Tab-separated table of C-alpha atoms in Angstrom:
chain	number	residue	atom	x	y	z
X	1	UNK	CA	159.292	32.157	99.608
X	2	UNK	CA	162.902	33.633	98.865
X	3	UNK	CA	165.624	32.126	100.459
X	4	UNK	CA	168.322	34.698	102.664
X	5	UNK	CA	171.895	35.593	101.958
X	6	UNK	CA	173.422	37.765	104.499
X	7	UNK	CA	176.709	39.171	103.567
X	8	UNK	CA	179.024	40.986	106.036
X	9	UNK	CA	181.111	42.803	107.598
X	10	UNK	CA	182.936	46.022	106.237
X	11	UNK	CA	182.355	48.771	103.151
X	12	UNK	CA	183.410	45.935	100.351
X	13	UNK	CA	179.899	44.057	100.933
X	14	UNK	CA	177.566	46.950	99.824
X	15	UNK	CA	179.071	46.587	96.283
X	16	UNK	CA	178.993	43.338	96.250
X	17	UNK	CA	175.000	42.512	97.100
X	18	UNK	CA	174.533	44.762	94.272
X	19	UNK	CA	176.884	43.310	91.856
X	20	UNK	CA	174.892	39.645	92.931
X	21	UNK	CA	171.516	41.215	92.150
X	22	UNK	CA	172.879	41.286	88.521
X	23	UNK	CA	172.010	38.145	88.022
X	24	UNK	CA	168.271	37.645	87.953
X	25	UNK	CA	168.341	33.994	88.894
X	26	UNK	CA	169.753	35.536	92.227
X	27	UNK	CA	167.212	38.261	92.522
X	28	UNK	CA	164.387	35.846	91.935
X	29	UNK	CA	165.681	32.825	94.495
X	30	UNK	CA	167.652	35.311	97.185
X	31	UNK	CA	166.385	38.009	99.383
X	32	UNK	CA	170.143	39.650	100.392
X	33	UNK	CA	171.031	41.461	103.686
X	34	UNK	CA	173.981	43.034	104.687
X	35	UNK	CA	175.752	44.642	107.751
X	36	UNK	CA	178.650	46.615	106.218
X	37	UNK	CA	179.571	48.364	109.565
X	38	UNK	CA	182.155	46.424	111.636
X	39	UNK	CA	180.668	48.463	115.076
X	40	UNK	CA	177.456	46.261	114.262
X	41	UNK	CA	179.295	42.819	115.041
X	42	UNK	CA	180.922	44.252	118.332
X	43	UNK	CA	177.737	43.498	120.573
X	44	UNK	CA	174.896	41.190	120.444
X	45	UNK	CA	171.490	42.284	118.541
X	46	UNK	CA	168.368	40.326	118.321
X	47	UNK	CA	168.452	41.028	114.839
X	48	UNK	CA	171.611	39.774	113.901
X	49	UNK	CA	170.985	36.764	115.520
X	50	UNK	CA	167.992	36.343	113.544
X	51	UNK	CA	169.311	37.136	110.201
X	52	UNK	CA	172.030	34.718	111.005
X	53	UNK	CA	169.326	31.937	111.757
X	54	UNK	CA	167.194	32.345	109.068
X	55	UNK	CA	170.768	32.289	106.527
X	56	UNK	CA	170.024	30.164	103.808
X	57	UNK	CA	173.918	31.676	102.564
X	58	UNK	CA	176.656	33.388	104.696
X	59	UNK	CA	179.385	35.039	102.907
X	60	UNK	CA	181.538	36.590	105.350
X	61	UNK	CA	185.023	37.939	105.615
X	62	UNK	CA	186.891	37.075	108.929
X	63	UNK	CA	187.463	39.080	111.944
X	64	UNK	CA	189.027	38.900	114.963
X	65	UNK	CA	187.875	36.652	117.737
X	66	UNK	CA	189.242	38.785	119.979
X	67	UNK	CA	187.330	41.874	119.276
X	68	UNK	CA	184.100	40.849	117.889
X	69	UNK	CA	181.281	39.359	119.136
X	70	UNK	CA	179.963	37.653	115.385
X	71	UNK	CA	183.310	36.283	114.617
X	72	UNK	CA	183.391	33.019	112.587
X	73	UNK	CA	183.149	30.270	115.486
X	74	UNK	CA	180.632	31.948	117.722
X	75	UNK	CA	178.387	32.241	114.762
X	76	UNK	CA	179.121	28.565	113.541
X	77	UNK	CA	178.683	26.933	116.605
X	78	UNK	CA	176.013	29.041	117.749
X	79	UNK	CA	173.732	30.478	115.203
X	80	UNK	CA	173.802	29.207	111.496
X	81	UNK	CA	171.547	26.699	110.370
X	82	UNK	CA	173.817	23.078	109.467
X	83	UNK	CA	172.351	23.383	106.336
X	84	UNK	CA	173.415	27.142	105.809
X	85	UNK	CA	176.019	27.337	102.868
X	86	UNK	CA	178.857	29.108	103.772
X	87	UNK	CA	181.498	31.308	101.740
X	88	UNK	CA	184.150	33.236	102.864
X	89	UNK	CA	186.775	35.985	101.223
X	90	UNK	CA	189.612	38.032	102.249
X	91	UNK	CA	189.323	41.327	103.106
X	92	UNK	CA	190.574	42.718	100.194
X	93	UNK	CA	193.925	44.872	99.822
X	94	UNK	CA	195.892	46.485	97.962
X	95	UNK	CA	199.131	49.272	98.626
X	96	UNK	CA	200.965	48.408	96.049
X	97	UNK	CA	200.307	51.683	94.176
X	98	UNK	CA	201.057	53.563	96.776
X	99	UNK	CA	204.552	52.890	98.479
X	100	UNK	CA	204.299	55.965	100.721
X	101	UNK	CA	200.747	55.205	101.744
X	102	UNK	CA	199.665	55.871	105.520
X	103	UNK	CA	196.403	55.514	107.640
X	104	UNK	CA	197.419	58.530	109.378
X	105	UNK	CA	199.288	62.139	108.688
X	106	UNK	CA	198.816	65.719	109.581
X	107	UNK	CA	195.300	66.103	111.330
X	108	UNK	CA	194.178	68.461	108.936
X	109	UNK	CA	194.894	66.619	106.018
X	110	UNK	CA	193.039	63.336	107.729
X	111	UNK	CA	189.955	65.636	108.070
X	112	UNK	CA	189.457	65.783	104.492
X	113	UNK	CA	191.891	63.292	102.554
X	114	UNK	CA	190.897	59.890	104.304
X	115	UNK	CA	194.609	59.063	103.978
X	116	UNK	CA	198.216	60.458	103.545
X	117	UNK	CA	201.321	60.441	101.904
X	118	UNK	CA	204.690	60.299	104.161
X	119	UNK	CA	206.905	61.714	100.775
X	120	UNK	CA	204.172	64.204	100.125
X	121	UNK	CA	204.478	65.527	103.357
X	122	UNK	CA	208.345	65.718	103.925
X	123	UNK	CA	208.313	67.022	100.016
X	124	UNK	CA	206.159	69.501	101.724
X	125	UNK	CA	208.037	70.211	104.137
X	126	UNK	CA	211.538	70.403	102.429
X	127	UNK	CA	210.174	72.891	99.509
X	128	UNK	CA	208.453	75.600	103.004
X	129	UNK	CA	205.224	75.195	102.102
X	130	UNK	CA	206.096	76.556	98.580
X	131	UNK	CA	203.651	75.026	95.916
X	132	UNK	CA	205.670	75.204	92.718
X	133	UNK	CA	208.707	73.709	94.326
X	134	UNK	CA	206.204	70.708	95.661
X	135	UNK	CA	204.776	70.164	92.309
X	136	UNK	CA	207.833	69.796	90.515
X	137	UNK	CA	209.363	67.390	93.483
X	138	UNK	CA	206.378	65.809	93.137
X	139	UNK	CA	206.123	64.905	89.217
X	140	UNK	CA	209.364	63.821	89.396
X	141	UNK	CA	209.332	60.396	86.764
X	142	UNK	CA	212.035	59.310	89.442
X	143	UNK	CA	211.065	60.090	93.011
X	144	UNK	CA	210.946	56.904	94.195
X	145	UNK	CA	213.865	54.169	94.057
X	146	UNK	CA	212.524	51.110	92.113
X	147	UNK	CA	213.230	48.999	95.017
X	148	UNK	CA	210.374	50.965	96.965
X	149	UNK	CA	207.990	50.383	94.324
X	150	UNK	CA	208.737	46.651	94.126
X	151	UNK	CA	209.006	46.086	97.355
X	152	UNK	CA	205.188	47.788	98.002
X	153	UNK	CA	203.810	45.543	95.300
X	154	UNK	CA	205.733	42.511	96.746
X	155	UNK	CA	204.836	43.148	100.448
X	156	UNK	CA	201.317	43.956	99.574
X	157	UNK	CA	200.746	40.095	97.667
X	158	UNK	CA	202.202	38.249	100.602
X	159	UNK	CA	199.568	40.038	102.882
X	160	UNK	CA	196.669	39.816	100.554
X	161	UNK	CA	198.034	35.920	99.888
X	162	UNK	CA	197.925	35.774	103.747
X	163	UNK	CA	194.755	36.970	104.287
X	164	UNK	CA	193.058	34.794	102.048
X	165	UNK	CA	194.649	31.799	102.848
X	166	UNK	CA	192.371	28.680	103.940
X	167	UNK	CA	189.597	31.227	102.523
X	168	UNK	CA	187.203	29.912	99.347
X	169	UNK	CA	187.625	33.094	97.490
X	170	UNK	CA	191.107	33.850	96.461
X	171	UNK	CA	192.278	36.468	94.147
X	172	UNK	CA	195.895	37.313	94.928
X	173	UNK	CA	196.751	35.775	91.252
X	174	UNK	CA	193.972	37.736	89.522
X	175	UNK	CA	195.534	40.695	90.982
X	176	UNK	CA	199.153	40.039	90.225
X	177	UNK	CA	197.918	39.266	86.644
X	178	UNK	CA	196.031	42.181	86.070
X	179	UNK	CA	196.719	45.282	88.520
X	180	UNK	CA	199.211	47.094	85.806
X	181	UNK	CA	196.454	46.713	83.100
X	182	UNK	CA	192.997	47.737	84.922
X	183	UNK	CA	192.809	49.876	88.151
X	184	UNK	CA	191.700	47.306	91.010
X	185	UNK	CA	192.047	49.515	94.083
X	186	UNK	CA	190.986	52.999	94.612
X	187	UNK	CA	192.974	53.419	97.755
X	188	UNK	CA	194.024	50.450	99.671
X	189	UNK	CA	191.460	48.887	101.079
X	190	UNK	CA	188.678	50.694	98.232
X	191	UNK	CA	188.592	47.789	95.641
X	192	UNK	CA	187.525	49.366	92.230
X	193	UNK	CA	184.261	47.289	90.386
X	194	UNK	CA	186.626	45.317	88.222
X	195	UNK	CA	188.038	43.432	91.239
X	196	UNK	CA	184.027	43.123	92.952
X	197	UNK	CA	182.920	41.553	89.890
X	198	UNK	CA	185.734	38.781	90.281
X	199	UNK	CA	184.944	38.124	93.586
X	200	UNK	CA	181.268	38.306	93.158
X	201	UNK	CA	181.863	35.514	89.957
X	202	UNK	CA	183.739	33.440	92.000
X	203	UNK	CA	180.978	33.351	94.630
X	204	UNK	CA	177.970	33.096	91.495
X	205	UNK	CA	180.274	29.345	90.861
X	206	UNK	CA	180.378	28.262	94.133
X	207	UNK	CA	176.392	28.772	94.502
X	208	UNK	CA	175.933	27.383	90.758
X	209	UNK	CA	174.847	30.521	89.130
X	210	UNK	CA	175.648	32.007	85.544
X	211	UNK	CA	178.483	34.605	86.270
X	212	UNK	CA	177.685	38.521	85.228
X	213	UNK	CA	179.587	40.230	82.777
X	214	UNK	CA	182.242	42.552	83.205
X	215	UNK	CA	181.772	45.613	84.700
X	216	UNK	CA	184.676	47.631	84.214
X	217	UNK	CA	182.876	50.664	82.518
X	218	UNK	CA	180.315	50.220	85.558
X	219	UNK	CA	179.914	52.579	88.476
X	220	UNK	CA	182.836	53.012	91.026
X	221	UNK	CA	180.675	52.770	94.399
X	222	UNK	CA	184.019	52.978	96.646
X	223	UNK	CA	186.276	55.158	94.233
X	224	UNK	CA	184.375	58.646	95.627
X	225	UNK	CA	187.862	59.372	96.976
X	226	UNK	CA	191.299	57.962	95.151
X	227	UNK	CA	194.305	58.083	96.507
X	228	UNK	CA	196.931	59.933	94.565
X	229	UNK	CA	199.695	58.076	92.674
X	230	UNK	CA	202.536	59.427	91.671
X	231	UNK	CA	204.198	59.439	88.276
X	232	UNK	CA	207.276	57.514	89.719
X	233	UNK	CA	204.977	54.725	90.657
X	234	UNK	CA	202.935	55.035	86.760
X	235	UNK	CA	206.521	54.831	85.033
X	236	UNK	CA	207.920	52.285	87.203
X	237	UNK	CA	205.038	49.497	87.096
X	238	UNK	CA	204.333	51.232	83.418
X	239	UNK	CA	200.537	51.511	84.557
X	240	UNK	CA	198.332	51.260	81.133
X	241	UNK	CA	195.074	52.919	82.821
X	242	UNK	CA	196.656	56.172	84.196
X	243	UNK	CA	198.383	58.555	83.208
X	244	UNK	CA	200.015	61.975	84.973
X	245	UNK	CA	197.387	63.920	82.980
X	246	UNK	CA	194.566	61.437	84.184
X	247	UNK	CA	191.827	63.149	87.003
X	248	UNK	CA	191.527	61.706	90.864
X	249	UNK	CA	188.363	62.019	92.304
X	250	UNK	CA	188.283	63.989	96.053
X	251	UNK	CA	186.330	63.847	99.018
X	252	UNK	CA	184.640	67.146	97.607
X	253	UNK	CA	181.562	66.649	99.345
X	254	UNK	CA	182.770	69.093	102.684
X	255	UNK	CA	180.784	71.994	103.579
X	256	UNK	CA	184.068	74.030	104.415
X	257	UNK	CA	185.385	73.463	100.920
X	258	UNK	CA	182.917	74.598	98.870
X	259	UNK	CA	185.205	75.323	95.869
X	260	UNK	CA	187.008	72.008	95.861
X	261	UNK	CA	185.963	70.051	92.876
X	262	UNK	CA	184.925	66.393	92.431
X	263	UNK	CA	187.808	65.349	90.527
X	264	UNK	CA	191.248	67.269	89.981
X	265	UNK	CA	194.551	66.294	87.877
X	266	UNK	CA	197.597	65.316	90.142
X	267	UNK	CA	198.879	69.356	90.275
X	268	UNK	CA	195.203	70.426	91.801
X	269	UNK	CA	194.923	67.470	93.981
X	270	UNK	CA	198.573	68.790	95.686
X	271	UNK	CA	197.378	72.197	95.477
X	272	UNK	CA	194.434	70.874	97.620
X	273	UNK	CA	196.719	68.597	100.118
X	274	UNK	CA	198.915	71.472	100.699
X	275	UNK	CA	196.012	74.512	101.051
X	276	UNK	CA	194.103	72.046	103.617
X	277	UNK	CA	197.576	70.790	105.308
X	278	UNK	CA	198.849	74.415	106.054
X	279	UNK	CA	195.614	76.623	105.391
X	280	UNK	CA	197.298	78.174	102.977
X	281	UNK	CA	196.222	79.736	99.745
X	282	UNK	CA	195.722	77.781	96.998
């Protein structure tokens, strides 16, 4: 009989049971379950208890005591087996890309673009809404002070460093090392496959499995939307795997927008932000 990991608790576990099932040792020893919806570890369930009791492996990233009924010492003291191996990793993120990134912006831009962009929108709003003027604001090679960009990068380490302090998986230094050379975040908190396959390695050593290979060319389950960065930020951090010529992929899958295409270059995307923003024409 297979033995159980359960993995939880946001959207970065889904890619990560399937990057594990790469390994066939893992598919033949493990059944894996996940709960990749934080509303699932609000409450008590019957069922999560029981996948938490019959957890042969728990890999879990923290969450708050405060808000959460399944947080870390509940289920420790409560519902894991002592012989239950336990691994836990950050919740992985990223804004260094994006030093004008924001959760929240106009409310018709947050219907379709998951997130914003506070100097797109006062670009926006300086150039009235006219699209030429925005574009070439917003290609600028020099819109944003260096100091901005560095200080993005800087103050997104220290809370990635934070959150995965104490934790067994780390991978601030990965990223440091490698987030000019390979993309490792789609937006934020949307870590591309690159930076899943280091995490899922690191977990493959700490259960004694062969690691999997590299899947950089491999499918992007969590890059269906990217947040847009801007040339400034590709000069300034001199970026090797974009380009202002290089396609973003959109949240094109809204009935209203029929027209709007999977992917666009930087000028479409803005053409797009702007249209949806003011309802104007695009």
């Amino acid at each position: 009989m297979k033995k159980l990991i359960f993995i939880g608790e946001n959207c970065q576990v889904p890619p990560l049971r399937e990057l594990l099932l790469q390994n066939p040792n893992i598919v033949n020893d493990f059944d894996i379950e996940v709960r990749a919806n934080f509303s699932e570890f609000n409450k008590q369930s019957e069922e999560i208890d029981n996948l938490f009791r019959r957890a042969d492996v728990y890999i879990y990233q923290p969450i708050s005591e405060v808000h959460f009924h399944y947080h870390w010492k509940y289920v420790s003291e409560n519902l894991l087996k002592p012989e239950c191996i336990v691994i836990s990793f950050p919740v992985l993120y990223f804004s260094g890309y994006w030093p004008d990134f924001k959760t929240r912006g106009n409310h018709r831009v947050n219907a379709i673009f998951p997130y914003s962009h506070t100097k797109l929108e006062e670009i926006i709003s300086d150039c009235e809404q006219n699209v030429r003027d925005i574009l070439y604001a917003a290609m600028n090679p020099y819109l944003f002070d260096k100091d901005e960009i560095d200080t993005s990068v800087e103050q997104s380490i220290m809370e990635l460093e934070r959150r995965e302090n104490d934790l067994d998986i780390q991978v601030c230094d990965f990223i440091k090392n490698n987030y000019t050379k390979i993309r490792l975040f789609h937006t934020p908190n949307h870590p591309s496959t690159a930076l899943m396959t280091v995490v899922t390695n690191k977990i493959l050593t700490k259960l004694k499995y062969e690691t999997i290979k590299d899947n950089t060319a491999s499918s992007e389950p969590l890059g269906i939307y990217q947040l847009l960065i801007y040339p400034s930020v590709m000069k300034r951090l001199n970026l090797e795997f974009i380009n202002p010529q290089s396609n973003i992929n959109l949240c094109s899958k809204i009935n209203k927008y029929p027209n709007m295409p999977n992917t666009a270059n930087i000028e479409t995307y803005i053409k797009w932000f702007v249209y949806i923003m003011y309802n104007e024409e695009i």
